[in-house]
PDB file of C-alpha atoms in Angstrom:
ATOM      1  CA  MET A 293      83.401 106.131  97.541  1.00  0.00           C
ATOM      2  CA  SER A 294      84.388 108.233 100.547  1.00  0.00           C
ATOM      3  CA  TYR A 295      87.138 110.862 100.371  1.00  0.00           C
ATOM      4  CA  PRO A 296      89.656 110.793 101.766  1.00  0.00           C
ATOM      5  CA  ILE A 297      89.860 107.011 102.026  1.00  0.00           C
ATOM      6  CA  ASN A 298      90.986 105.725 105.410  1.00  0.00           C
ATOM      7  CA  LEU A 299      94.024 103.509 104.925  1.00  0.00           C
ATOM      8  CA  ILE A 300      96.351 101.586 107.215  1.00  0.00           C
ATOM      9  CA  ALA A 301      99.902 100.852 106.062  1.00  0.00           C
ATOM     10  CA  VAL A 302     102.002  98.279 107.920  1.00  0.00           C
ATOM     11  CA  VAL A 303     105.650  98.695 106.927  1.00  0.00           C
ATOM     12  CA  GLY A 304     109.112  97.735 108.111  1.00  0.00           C
ATOM     13  CA  PRO A 305     111.940  95.318 107.368  1.00  0.00           C
ATOM     14  CA  THR A 306     111.602  91.733 106.260  1.00  0.00           C
ATOM     15  CA  GLY A 307     110.817  89.276 109.031  1.00  0.00           C
ATOM     16  CA  ALA A 308     109.160  91.867 111.279  1.00  0.00           C
ATOM     17  CA  GLY A 309     105.689  90.295 111.114  1.00  0.00           C
ATOM     18  CA  LYS A 310     103.892  92.722 108.809  1.00  0.00           C
ATOM     19  CA  THR A 311     101.595  90.081 107.309  1.00  0.00           C
ATOM     20  CA  ALA A 312     100.565  88.674 110.682  1.00  0.00           C
ATOM     21  CA  LEU A 313      99.768  92.102 112.095  1.00  0.00           C
ATOM     22  CA  GLY A 314      97.919  93.134 108.942  1.00  0.00           C
ATOM     23  CA  VAL A 315      95.669  90.081 109.205  1.00  0.00           C
ATOM     24  CA  ARG A 316      94.905  90.764 112.868  1.00  0.00           C
ATOM     25  CA  LEU A 317      94.040  94.393 112.083  1.00  0.00           C
ATOM     26  CA  ALA A 318      91.847  93.252 109.190  1.00  0.00           C
ATOM     27  CA  GLU A 319      89.920  91.004 111.554  1.00  0.00           C
ATOM     28  CA  ARG A 320      89.553  93.788 114.102  1.00  0.00           C
ATOM     29  CA  PHE A 321      88.537  96.598 111.724  1.00  0.00           C
ATOM     30  CA  ASN A 322      86.779  94.757 108.863  1.00  0.00           C
ATOM     31  CA  GLY A 323      89.769  95.186 106.591  1.00  0.00           C
ATOM     32  CA  GLU A 324      91.262  93.707 103.442  1.00  0.00           C
ATOM     33  CA  ILE A 325      94.983  93.361 102.773  1.00  0.00           C
ATOM     34  CA  VAL A 326      96.695  95.020  99.811  1.00  0.00           C
ATOM     35  CA  GLY A 327     100.195  93.595  99.379  1.00  0.00           C
ATOM     36  CA  ALA A 328     103.165  95.926  99.015  1.00  0.00           C
ATOM     37  CA  ASP A 329     105.859  93.411  98.153  1.00  0.00           C
ATOM     38  CA  SER A 330     107.653  93.508  94.807  1.00  0.00           C
ATOM     39  CA  ARG A 331     108.172  89.723  94.725  1.00  0.00           C
ATOM     40  CA  GLN A 332     104.853  88.437  96.070  1.00  0.00           C
ATOM     41  CA  VAL A 333     103.173  89.713  92.910  1.00  0.00           C
ATOM     42  CA  TYR A 334     104.755  86.786  91.014  1.00  0.00           C
ATOM     43  CA  ARG A 335     103.050  83.428  90.680  1.00  0.00           C
ATOM     44  CA  TYR A 336     104.819  80.171  91.623  1.00  0.00           C
ATOM     45  CA  MET A 337     107.140  81.992  94.038  1.00  0.00           C
ATOM     46  CA  ASP A 338     105.449  81.263  97.337  1.00  0.00           C
ATOM     47  CA  VAL A 339     107.932  79.930  99.864  1.00  0.00           C
ATOM     48  CA  GLY A 340     110.887  82.181  99.103  1.00  0.00           C
ATOM     49  CA  THR A 341     108.808  85.379  99.093  1.00  0.00           C
ATOM     50  CA  GLY A 342     107.043  84.592 102.364  1.00  0.00           C
ATOM     51  CA  LYS A 343     103.557  84.910 100.939  1.00  0.00           C
ATOM     52  CA  PRO A 344     100.607  84.806 103.340  1.00  0.00           C
ATOM     53  CA  THR A 345      99.676  81.259 104.243  1.00  0.00           C
ATOM     54  CA  PRO A 346      96.355  79.720 103.165  1.00  0.00           C
ATOM     55  CA  GLU A 347      95.184  80.126 106.757  1.00  0.00           C
ATOM     56  CA  GLU A 348      96.043  83.845 106.732  1.00  0.00           C
ATOM     57  CA  ARG A 349      94.308  84.333 103.373  1.00  0.00           C
ATOM     58  CA  ALA A 350      91.229  82.609 104.775  1.00  0.00           C
ATOM     59  CA  ARG A 351      91.144  85.034 107.703  1.00  0.00           C
ATOM     60  CA  ALA A 352      91.252  88.180 105.511  1.00  0.00           C
ATOM     61  CA  PRO A 353      90.953  88.898 101.772  1.00  0.00           C
ATOM     62  CA  HIS A 354      94.313  89.590 100.106  1.00  0.00           C
ATOM     63  CA  HIS A 355      95.057  91.581  96.935  1.00  0.00           C
ATOM     64  CA  LEU A 356      98.163  92.171  94.760  1.00  0.00           C
ATOM     65  CA  ILE A 357      99.474  88.648  95.271  1.00  0.00           C
ATOM     66  CA  ASP A 358      99.986  86.235  92.342  1.00  0.00           C
ATOM     67  CA  VAL A 359      99.098  88.758  89.642  1.00  0.00           C
ATOM     68  CA  VAL A 360     101.838  88.130  87.011  1.00  0.00           C
ATOM     69  CA  ASN A 361     104.129  85.315  85.888  1.00  0.00           C
ATOM     70  CA  PRO A 362     107.868  85.522  86.674  1.00  0.00           C
ATOM     71  CA  ASP A 363     108.739  86.326  83.058  1.00  0.00           C
ATOM     72  CA  GLU A 364     106.262  89.209  82.808  1.00  0.00           C
ATOM     73  CA  GLU A 365     107.159  92.832  83.478  1.00  0.00           C
ATOM     74  CA  PHE A 366     105.892  94.457  86.643  1.00  0.00           C
ATOM     75  CA  SER A 367     106.869  98.003  87.599  1.00  0.00           C
ATOM     76  CA  VAL A 368     106.009 100.535  90.256  1.00  0.00           C
ATOM     77  CA  ALA A 369     103.599 102.102  87.740  1.00  0.00           C
ATOM     78  CA  HIS A 370     101.787  98.765  87.390  1.00  0.00           C
ATOM     79  CA  TYR A 371     101.676  98.510  91.165  1.00  0.00           C
ATOM     80  CA  GLN A 372     100.266 101.999  91.660  1.00  0.00           C
ATOM     81  CA  GLU A 373      97.482 101.363  89.162  1.00  0.00           C
ATOM     82  CA  MET A 374      96.495  97.953  90.523  1.00  0.00           C
ATOM     83  CA  ALA A 375      96.841  98.869  94.194  1.00  0.00           C
ATOM     84  CA  GLY A 376      94.893 102.101  93.708  1.00  0.00           C
ATOM     85  CA  GLN A 377      92.075 100.174  92.042  1.00  0.00           C
ATOM     86  CA  ALA A 378      92.043  97.575  94.819  1.00  0.00           C
ATOM     87  CA  ILE A 379      91.936 100.255  97.526  1.00  0.00           C
ATOM     88  CA  SER A 380      89.016 102.027  95.839  1.00  0.00           C
ATOM     89  CA  GLU A 381      87.058  98.790  95.523  1.00  0.00           C
ATOM     90  CA  ILE A 382      87.727  97.828  99.139  1.00  0.00           C
ATOM     91  CA  ASP A 383      86.508 101.233 100.282  1.00  0.00           C
ATOM     92  CA  GLU A 384      83.387 100.941  98.118  1.00  0.00           C
ATOM     93  CA  ARG A 385      82.579  97.658  99.865  1.00  0.00           C
ATOM     94  CA  GLY A 386      82.672  99.471 103.185  1.00  0.00           C
ATOM     95  CA  SER A 387      85.873  97.733 104.276  1.00  0.00           C
ATOM     96  CA  LEU A 388      89.180  99.202 105.440  1.00  0.00           C
ATOM     97  CA  PRO A 389      92.190  98.901 103.068  1.00  0.00           C
ATOM     98  CA  ILE A 390      95.343  97.692 104.840  1.00  0.00           C
ATOM     99  CA  LEU A 391      98.597  98.060 102.927  1.00  0.00           C
ATOM    100  CA  ALA A 392     101.174  95.535 104.141  1.00  0.00           C
ATOM    101  CA  GLY A 393     104.671  95.013 102.802  1.00  0.00           C
ATOM    102  CA  GLY A 394     108.302  95.991 102.885  1.00  0.00           C
ATOM    103  CA  THR A 395     108.925  97.385  99.390  1.00  0.00           C
ATOM    104  CA  GLY A 396     109.418 101.008 100.336  1.00  0.00           C
ATOM    105  CA  HIS A 397     109.397 102.289  96.760  1.00  0.00           C
ATOM    106  CA  TYR A 398     105.930 100.828  96.242  1.00  0.00           C
ATOM    107  CA  VAL A 399     104.584 102.096  99.564  1.00  0.00           C
ATOM    108  CA  TRP A 400     105.715 105.698  99.240  1.00  0.00           C
ATOM    109  CA  ALA A 401     104.968 105.950  95.523  1.00  0.00           C
ATOM    110  CA  LEU A 402     101.376 105.032  96.365  1.00  0.00           C
ATOM    111  CA  LEU A 403     100.987 107.124  99.527  1.00  0.00           C
ATOM    112  CA  GLU A 404     102.713 110.191  98.080  1.00  0.00           C
ATOM    113  CA  GLY A 405     101.054 110.000  94.665  1.00  0.00           C
ATOM    114  CA  LEU A 406     104.405 109.875  92.875  1.00  0.00           C
ATOM    115  CA  ARG A 407     104.134 110.072  89.093  1.00  0.00           C
ATOM    116  CA  LEU A 408     107.394 109.087  87.445  1.00  0.00           C
ATOM    117  CA  PRO A 409     108.411 110.759  84.163  1.00  0.00           C
ATOM    118  CA  GLN A 410     107.467 108.950  80.986  1.00  0.00           C
ATOM    119  CA  VAL A 411     111.016 108.433  79.770  1.00  0.00           C
ATOM    120  CA  PRO A 412     110.971 105.879  76.937  1.00  0.00           C
ATOM    121  CA  PRO A 413     113.445 102.982  77.122  1.00  0.00           C
ATOM    122  CA  ASN A 414     116.813 103.489  75.487  1.00  0.00           C
ATOM    123  CA  PRO A 415     117.656 100.007  74.158  1.00  0.00           C
ATOM    124  CA  GLU A 416     121.261 100.822  73.237  1.00  0.00           C
ATOM    125  CA  LEU A 417     122.046 102.347  76.647  1.00  0.00           C
ATOM    126  CA  ARG A 418     120.358  99.441  78.402  1.00  0.00           C
ATOM    127  CA  ARG A 419     122.435  97.003  76.360  1.00  0.00           C
ATOM    128  CA  GLN A 420     125.642  98.825  77.278  1.00  0.00           C
ATOM    129  CA  LEU A 421     124.829  99.010  80.978  1.00  0.00           C
ATOM    130  CA  SER A 422     123.644  95.408  81.129  1.00  0.00           C
ATOM    131  CA  ALA A 423     126.895  94.318  79.465  1.00  0.00           C
ATOM    132  CA  VAL A 424     128.820  96.079  82.223  1.00  0.00           C
ATOM    133  CA  ALA A 425     126.745  94.298  84.888  1.00  0.00           C
ATOM    134  CA  GLU A 426     127.398  90.873  83.355  1.00  0.00           C
ATOM    135  CA  LYS A 427     131.167  91.152  83.726  1.00  0.00           C
ATOM    136  CA  GLU A 428     133.020  90.057  86.857  1.00  0.00           C
ATOM    137  CA  GLY A 429     132.419  92.735  89.477  1.00  0.00           C
ATOM    138  CA  GLY A 430     130.268  94.604  86.980  1.00  0.00           C
ATOM    139  CA  VAL A 431     127.241  94.985  89.243  1.00  0.00           C
ATOM    140  CA  ASP A 432     129.402  96.873  91.753  1.00  0.00           C
ATOM    141  CA  ARG A 433     130.819  99.102  89.014  1.00  0.00           C
ATOM    142  CA  LEU A 434     127.347  99.842  87.710  1.00  0.00           C
ATOM    143  CA  PHE A 435     126.102 100.673  91.194  1.00  0.00           C
ATOM    144  CA  ALA A 436     129.132 102.910  91.786  1.00  0.00           C
ATOM    145  CA  GLN A 437     128.172 104.823  88.646  1.00  0.00           C
ATOM    146  CA  LEU A 438     124.667 105.347  90.043  1.00  0.00           C
ATOM    147  CA  ALA A 439     126.096 106.431  93.412  1.00  0.00           C
ATOM    148  CA  GLU A 440     128.228 109.025  91.666  1.00  0.00           C
ATOM    149  CA  ASP A 441     125.303 110.338  89.595  1.00  0.00           C
ATOM    150  CA  ASP A 442     122.673 110.176  92.323  1.00  0.00           C
ATOM    151  CA  PRO A 443     123.780 109.330  95.897  1.00  0.00           C
ATOM    152  CA  VAL A 444     120.204 109.561  97.191  1.00  0.00           C
ATOM    153  CA  ALA A 445     118.907 106.991  94.703  1.00  0.00           C
ATOM    154  CA  ALA A 446     121.868 104.737  95.510  1.00  0.00           C
ATOM    155  CA  GLN A 447     120.828 104.721  99.171  1.00  0.00           C
ATOM    156  CA  ARG A 448     117.366 103.523  98.246  1.00  0.00           C
ATOM    157  CA  ILE A 449     117.950 101.102  95.376  1.00  0.00           C
ATOM    158  CA  ASP A 450     119.092  97.561  96.024  1.00  0.00           C
ATOM    159  CA  ARG A 451     122.349  97.055  94.117  1.00  0.00           C
ATOM    160  CA  ARG A 452     121.260  93.520  93.158  1.00  0.00           C
ATOM    161  CA  ASN A 453     118.249  94.942  91.321  1.00  0.00           C
ATOM    162  CA  VAL A 454     120.184  95.559  88.108  1.00  0.00           C
ATOM    163  CA  ARG A 455     117.050  96.431  86.156  1.00  0.00           C
ATOM    164  CA  ARG A 456     116.220  99.259  88.535  1.00  0.00           C
ATOM    165  CA  VAL A 457     119.804 100.520  88.701  1.00  0.00           C
ATOM    166  CA  VAL A 458     119.869 100.641  84.902  1.00  0.00           C
ATOM    167  CA  ARG A 459     116.534 102.466  84.820  1.00  0.00           C
ATOM    168  CA  ALA A 460     117.729 105.068  87.318  1.00  0.00           C
ATOM    169  CA  ILE A 461     120.818 105.784  85.223  1.00  0.00           C
ATOM    170  CA  GLU A 462     118.692 105.846  82.061  1.00  0.00           C
ATOM    171  CA  VAL A 463     116.232 108.396  83.476  1.00  0.00           C
ATOM    172  CA  THR A 464     119.033 110.543  84.913  1.00  0.00           C
ATOM    173  CA  ARG A 465     120.771 110.734  81.542  1.00  0.00           C
ATOM    174  CA  ALA A 466     117.547 111.378  79.629  1.00  0.00           C
ATOM    175  CA  THR A 467     116.293 114.169  81.896  1.00  0.00           C
ATOM    176  CA  GLY A 468     119.576 115.658  83.024  1.00  0.00           C
ATOM    177  CA  ARG A 469     118.352 115.466  86.620  1.00  0.00           C
ATOM    178  CA  PRO A 470     119.008 112.877  89.343  1.00  0.00           C
ATOM    179  CA  PHE A 471     116.519 110.014  89.286  1.00  0.00           C
ATOM    180  CA  SER A 472     115.631 110.734  92.930  1.00  0.00           C
ATOM    181  CA  GLU A 473     114.510 114.261  92.014  1.00  0.00           C
ATOM    182  CA  VAL A 474     112.389 113.612  88.941  1.00  0.00           C
ATOM    183  CA  GLY A 475     108.728 112.869  88.952  1.00  0.00           C
ATOM    184  CA  ARG A 476     105.787 114.879  90.173  1.00  0.00           C
ATOM    185  CA  ARG A 477     103.471 114.219  93.071  1.00  0.00           C
ATOM    186  CA  GLU A 478      99.691 114.312  92.981  1.00  0.00           C
ATOM    187  CA  PRO A 479      98.249 114.052  96.486  1.00  0.00           C
ATOM    188  CA  PRO A 480      96.316 110.759  96.556  1.00  0.00           C
ATOM    189  CA  PRO A 481      92.841 110.513  98.104  1.00  0.00           C
ATOM    190  CA  TYR A 482      94.054 108.679 101.205  1.00  0.00           C
ATOM    191  CA  ARG A 483      94.162 109.385 104.924  1.00  0.00           C
ATOM    192  CA  PRO A 484      96.887 106.915 105.920  1.00  0.00           C
ATOM    193  CA  VAL A 485      98.019 105.639 109.283  1.00  0.00           C
ATOM    194  CA  VAL A 486     101.526 104.274 108.765  1.00  0.00           C
ATOM    195  CA  LEU A 487     102.631 101.711 111.350  1.00  0.00           C
ATOM    196  CA  GLY A 488     106.301 100.707 111.324  1.00  0.00           C
ATOM    197  CA  LEU A 489     107.429  97.460 112.921  1.00  0.00           C
ATOM    198  CA  THR A 490     110.936  97.357 114.316  1.00  0.00           C
ATOM    199  CA  CYS A 491     113.260  96.010 117.003  1.00  0.00           C
ATOM    200  CA  ASN A 492     116.972  95.988 117.744  1.00  0.00           C
ATOM    201  CA  ARG A 493     119.088  94.818 114.837  1.00  0.00           C
ATOM    202  CA  GLU A 494     120.422  91.657 116.514  1.00  0.00           C
ATOM    203  CA  GLU A 495     116.921  90.398 117.297  1.00  0.00           C
ATOM    204  CA  LEU A 496     115.788  91.169 113.774  1.00  0.00           C
ATOM    205  CA  TYR A 497     118.714  89.223 112.323  1.00  0.00           C
ATOM    206  CA  ARG A 498     117.842  86.290 114.592  1.00  0.00           C
ATOM    207  CA  ARG A 499     114.263  86.354 113.310  1.00  0.00           C
ATOM    208  CA  THR A 500     115.260  86.546 109.658  1.00  0.00           C
ATOM    209  CA  ASP A 501     117.732  83.675 110.096  1.00  0.00           C
ATOM    210  CA  ALA A 502     115.015  81.523 111.674  1.00  0.00           C
ATOM    211  CA  ARG A 503     112.634  82.500 108.873  1.00  0.00           C
ATOM    212  CA  ILE A 504     115.124  81.387 106.216  1.00  0.00           C
ATOM    213  CA  ASP A 505     115.597  78.046 107.980  1.00  0.00           C
ATOM    214  CA  ASP A 506     111.810  77.637 108.008  1.00  0.00           C
ATOM    215  CA  MET A 507     111.644  78.393 104.281  1.00  0.00           C
ATOM    216  CA  ILE A 508     114.160  75.646 103.567  1.00  0.00           C
ATOM    217  CA  ARG A 509     112.085  73.192 105.617  1.00  0.00           C
ATOM    218  CA  LEU A 510     108.932  74.296 103.801  1.00  0.00           C
ATOM    219  CA  GLY A 511     110.412  73.365 100.410  1.00  0.00           C
ATOM    220  CA  TRP A 512     112.159  76.427  99.003  1.00  0.00           C
ATOM    221  CA  VAL A 513     114.685  74.264  97.130  1.00  0.00           C
ATOM    222  CA  ASP A 514     111.914  72.267  95.451  1.00  0.00           C
ATOM    223  CA  GLU A 515     110.128  75.503  94.565  1.00  0.00           C
ATOM    224  CA  VAL A 516     113.205  76.836  92.758  1.00  0.00           C
ATOM    225  CA  ARG A 517     113.799  73.484  91.069  1.00  0.00           C
ATOM    226  CA  ARG A 518     110.242  73.542  89.685  1.00  0.00           C
ATOM    227  CA  LEU A 519     110.693  77.115  88.456  1.00  0.00           C
ATOM    228  CA  MET A 520     113.875  76.165  86.619  1.00  0.00           C
ATOM    229  CA  GLU A 521     113.262  72.615  85.431  1.00  0.00           C
ATOM    230  CA  GLU A 522     109.487  72.267  85.058  1.00  0.00           C
ATOM    231  CA  ARG A 523     108.483  75.806  84.118  1.00  0.00           C
ATOM    232  CA  GLY A 524     111.706  76.699  82.341  1.00  0.00           C
ATOM    233  CA  TYR A 525     112.298  80.101  83.930  1.00  0.00           C
ATOM    234  CA  SER A 526     115.787  81.560  83.735  1.00  0.00           C
ATOM    235  CA  MET A 527     117.427  82.587  86.981  1.00  0.00           C
ATOM    236  CA  ASP A 528     118.459  85.778  85.182  1.00  0.00           C
ATOM    237  CA  LEU A 529     114.880  87.057  85.183  1.00  0.00           C
ATOM    238  CA  PRO A 530     114.382  90.242  87.269  1.00  0.00           C
ATOM    239  CA  ALA A 531     111.621  88.462  89.193  1.00  0.00           C
ATOM    240  CA  LEU A 532     114.147  85.894  90.396  1.00  0.00           C
ATOM    241  CA  SER A 533     116.601  88.515  91.648  1.00  0.00           C
ATOM    242  CA  GLY A 534     114.703  88.498  94.947  1.00  0.00           C
ATOM    243  CA  LEU A 535     116.465  87.453  98.122  1.00  0.00           C
ATOM    244  CA  GLY A 536     117.798  83.929  97.949  1.00  0.00           C
ATOM    245  CA  TYR A 537     116.438  82.698  94.642  1.00  0.00           C
ATOM    246  CA  ARG A 538     119.697  82.885  92.745  1.00  0.00           C
ATOM    247  CA  GLU A 539     121.628  81.297  95.623  1.00  0.00           C
ATOM    248  CA  ILE A 540     119.136  78.422  95.740  1.00  0.00           C
ATOM    249  CA  GLY A 541     119.340  78.243  91.944  1.00  0.00           C
ATOM    250  CA  ARG A 542     123.101  77.799  92.125  1.00  0.00           C
ATOM    251  CA  HIS A 543     122.556  74.983  94.608  1.00  0.00           C
ATOM    252  CA  VAL A 544     120.025  73.307  92.295  1.00  0.00           C
ATOM    253  CA  ARG A 545     122.593  73.483  89.470  1.00  0.00           C
ATOM    254  CA  GLY A 546     125.144  71.809  91.732  1.00  0.00           C
ATOM    255  CA  GLU A 547     127.440  74.827  91.939  1.00  0.00           C
ATOM    256  CA  ILE A 548     127.310  75.241  95.729  1.00  0.00           C
ATOM    257  CA  GLY A 549     126.101  73.152  98.649  1.00  0.00           C
ATOM    258  CA  LEU A 550     122.906  73.960 100.493  1.00  0.00           C
ATOM    259  CA  PRO A 551     124.663  75.088 103.726  1.00  0.00           C
ATOM    260  CA  GLU A 552     126.712  77.594 101.721  1.00  0.00           C
ATOM    261  CA  ALA A 553     123.627  78.827  99.872  1.00  0.00           C
ATOM    262  CA  VAL A 554     121.733  79.302 103.142  1.00  0.00           C
ATOM    263  CA  GLU A 555     124.631  81.149 104.744  1.00  0.00           C
ATOM    264  CA  ARG A 556     124.887  83.497 101.763  1.00  0.00           C
ATOM    265  CA  ILE A 557     121.146  84.147 101.877  1.00  0.00           C
ATOM    266  CA  LYS A 558     121.334  85.051 105.560  1.00  0.00           C
ATOM    267  CA  ILE A 559     124.201  87.479 104.947  1.00  0.00           C
ATOM    268  CA  GLU A 560     122.344  89.090 102.029  1.00  0.00           C
ATOM    269  CA  THR A 561     119.151  89.299 104.073  1.00  0.00           C
ATOM    270  CA  HIS A 562     120.954  91.149 106.874  1.00  0.00           C
ATOM    271  CA  ARG A 563     122.244  93.600 104.288  1.00  0.00           C
ATOM    272  CA  PHE A 564     118.763  93.936 102.777  1.00  0.00           C
ATOM    273  CA  VAL A 565     117.307  94.736 106.213  1.00  0.00           C
ATOM    274  CA  ARG A 566     119.749  97.614 106.515  1.00  0.00           C
ATOM    275  CA  HIS A 567     118.757  98.766 103.032  1.00  0.00           C
ATOM    276  CA  GLN A 568     115.063  98.743 103.946  1.00  0.00           C
ATOM    277  CA  TYR A 569     115.693 101.206 106.753  1.00  0.00           C
ATOM    278  CA  ALA A 570     116.745 103.715 104.080  1.00  0.00           C
ATOM    279  CA  TRP A 571     113.068 103.746 103.084  1.00  0.00           C
ATOM    280  CA  PHE A 572     111.608 103.465 106.569  1.00  0.00           C
ATOM    281  CA  ARG A 573     113.659 105.772 108.774  1.00  0.00           C
ATOM    282  CA  ALA A 574     113.357 105.992 112.560  1.00  0.00           C
ATOM    283  CA  GLY A 575     112.997 109.774 112.443  1.00  0.00           C
ATOM    284  CA  ASP A 576     110.275 109.805 109.773  1.00  0.00           C
ATOM    285  CA  SER A 577     107.330 111.651 111.321  1.00  0.00           C
ATOM    286  CA  ARG A 578     104.912 109.878 108.975  1.00  0.00           C
ATOM    287  CA  ILE A 579     105.558 106.543 110.688  1.00  0.00           C
ATOM    288  CA  GLN A 580     104.327 105.425 114.100  1.00  0.00           C
ATOM    289  CA  TRP A 581     106.949 102.898 115.196  1.00  0.00           C
ATOM    290  CA  ILE A 582     106.041  99.802 117.222  1.00  0.00           C
ATOM    291  CA  ASP A 583     108.581  97.543 118.944  1.00  0.00           C
ATOM    292  CA  ILE A 584     107.911  93.914 118.021  1.00  0.00           C
ATOM    293  CA  THR A 585     109.749  92.407 120.968  1.00  0.00           C
ATOM    294  CA  GLN A 586     106.326  92.593 122.603  1.00  0.00           C
ATOM    295  CA  ASP A 587     102.970  91.853 120.981  1.00  0.00           C
ATOM    296  CA  PRO A 588     102.537  94.761 118.525  1.00  0.00           C
ATOM    297  CA  PHE A 589      98.773  94.368 118.175  1.00  0.00           C
ATOM    298  CA  PRO A 590      97.579  96.447 121.191  1.00  0.00           C
ATOM    299  CA  ALA A 591      99.719  99.444 120.184  1.00  0.00           C
ATOM    300  CA  ALA A 592      98.701  99.091 116.533  1.00  0.00           C
ATOM    301  CA  GLU A 593      95.005  98.813 117.369  1.00  0.00           C
ATOM    302  CA  ARG A 594      95.223 101.884 119.600  1.00  0.00           C
ATOM    303  CA  ALA A 595      97.053 103.912 116.943  1.00  0.00           C
ATOM    304  CA  VAL A 596      94.493 103.047 114.270  1.00  0.00           C
ATOM    305  CA  ARG A 597      91.532 103.724 116.530  1.00  0.00           C
ATOM    306  CA  ASP A 598      92.908 107.070 117.724  1.00  0.00           C
ATOM    307  CA  SER A 599      94.016 108.259 114.277  1.00  0.00           C
ATOM    308  CA  LEU A 600      90.935 107.213 112.308  1.00  0.00           C
ATOM    309  CA  ALA A 601      88.350 107.449 115.074  1.00  0.00           C
ATOM    310  CA  LEU A 602      87.331 103.848 114.474  1.00  0.00           C
ATOM    311  CA  VAL A 603      85.491 101.809 117.103  1.00  0.00           C
TER     312      VAL A 603
END
């Protein structure tokens, strides 16, 4: 194994084309893709999470996709361990690891070597906080509590991710320090080139809207129906808190029509895009930003070649 390990990271908001660019870079530089998406790790959730297509997987090896079932726990600690192992093995094969995904917490935890404190679960506190979230308007009240305790964490955590909001409050109360400030960093053995894909907000919204329409045509409703009716998964599972799954689930149960579900998903996706920019900021000197209104590959190839001295 070589140290430090050369590593490309392709980051940015949903719908920006991270997977497509990652595959093209893998073909150009003999690379393998390591996913950095907190929902693509779950099996049976293919359409709604935008997993790489069979054609894309045939063009480049992919890792950290379909590794757990929707009712199994998967945390950032699990991700760090599995992704770190995959990166080491890719490097040992003489290939280039390419991290691709939009889950900022996963990306930076890996690249910064973040080691979160080993705070044991507090079942009673979790029960109390979860009870608050289950009441009408309770998710907003719970998130407001986090924002009061730790405004920085509130900027980074998706309010719909109740499990993570609860964990942040739990750690803050256990340690007496804001969740965003706890944890130690051990510099990882990587030499990363971080490429950020972006464009103006209106164009990005147009792309995400078109992507959602494509997902519906590709069978997202049937996918959710199978999860609920054939596999028996509850829509309350943390895995199914990802964008759109609960809205489609409500449609499957007959609570709302498909047009209403799709419209809600598009609104939530626009909000999620804004949230992602809290992790991937325009002024972050670690990121080389590339405008996707033109083909991003030439600029990405040049950045990788210049930074890592690859031919």
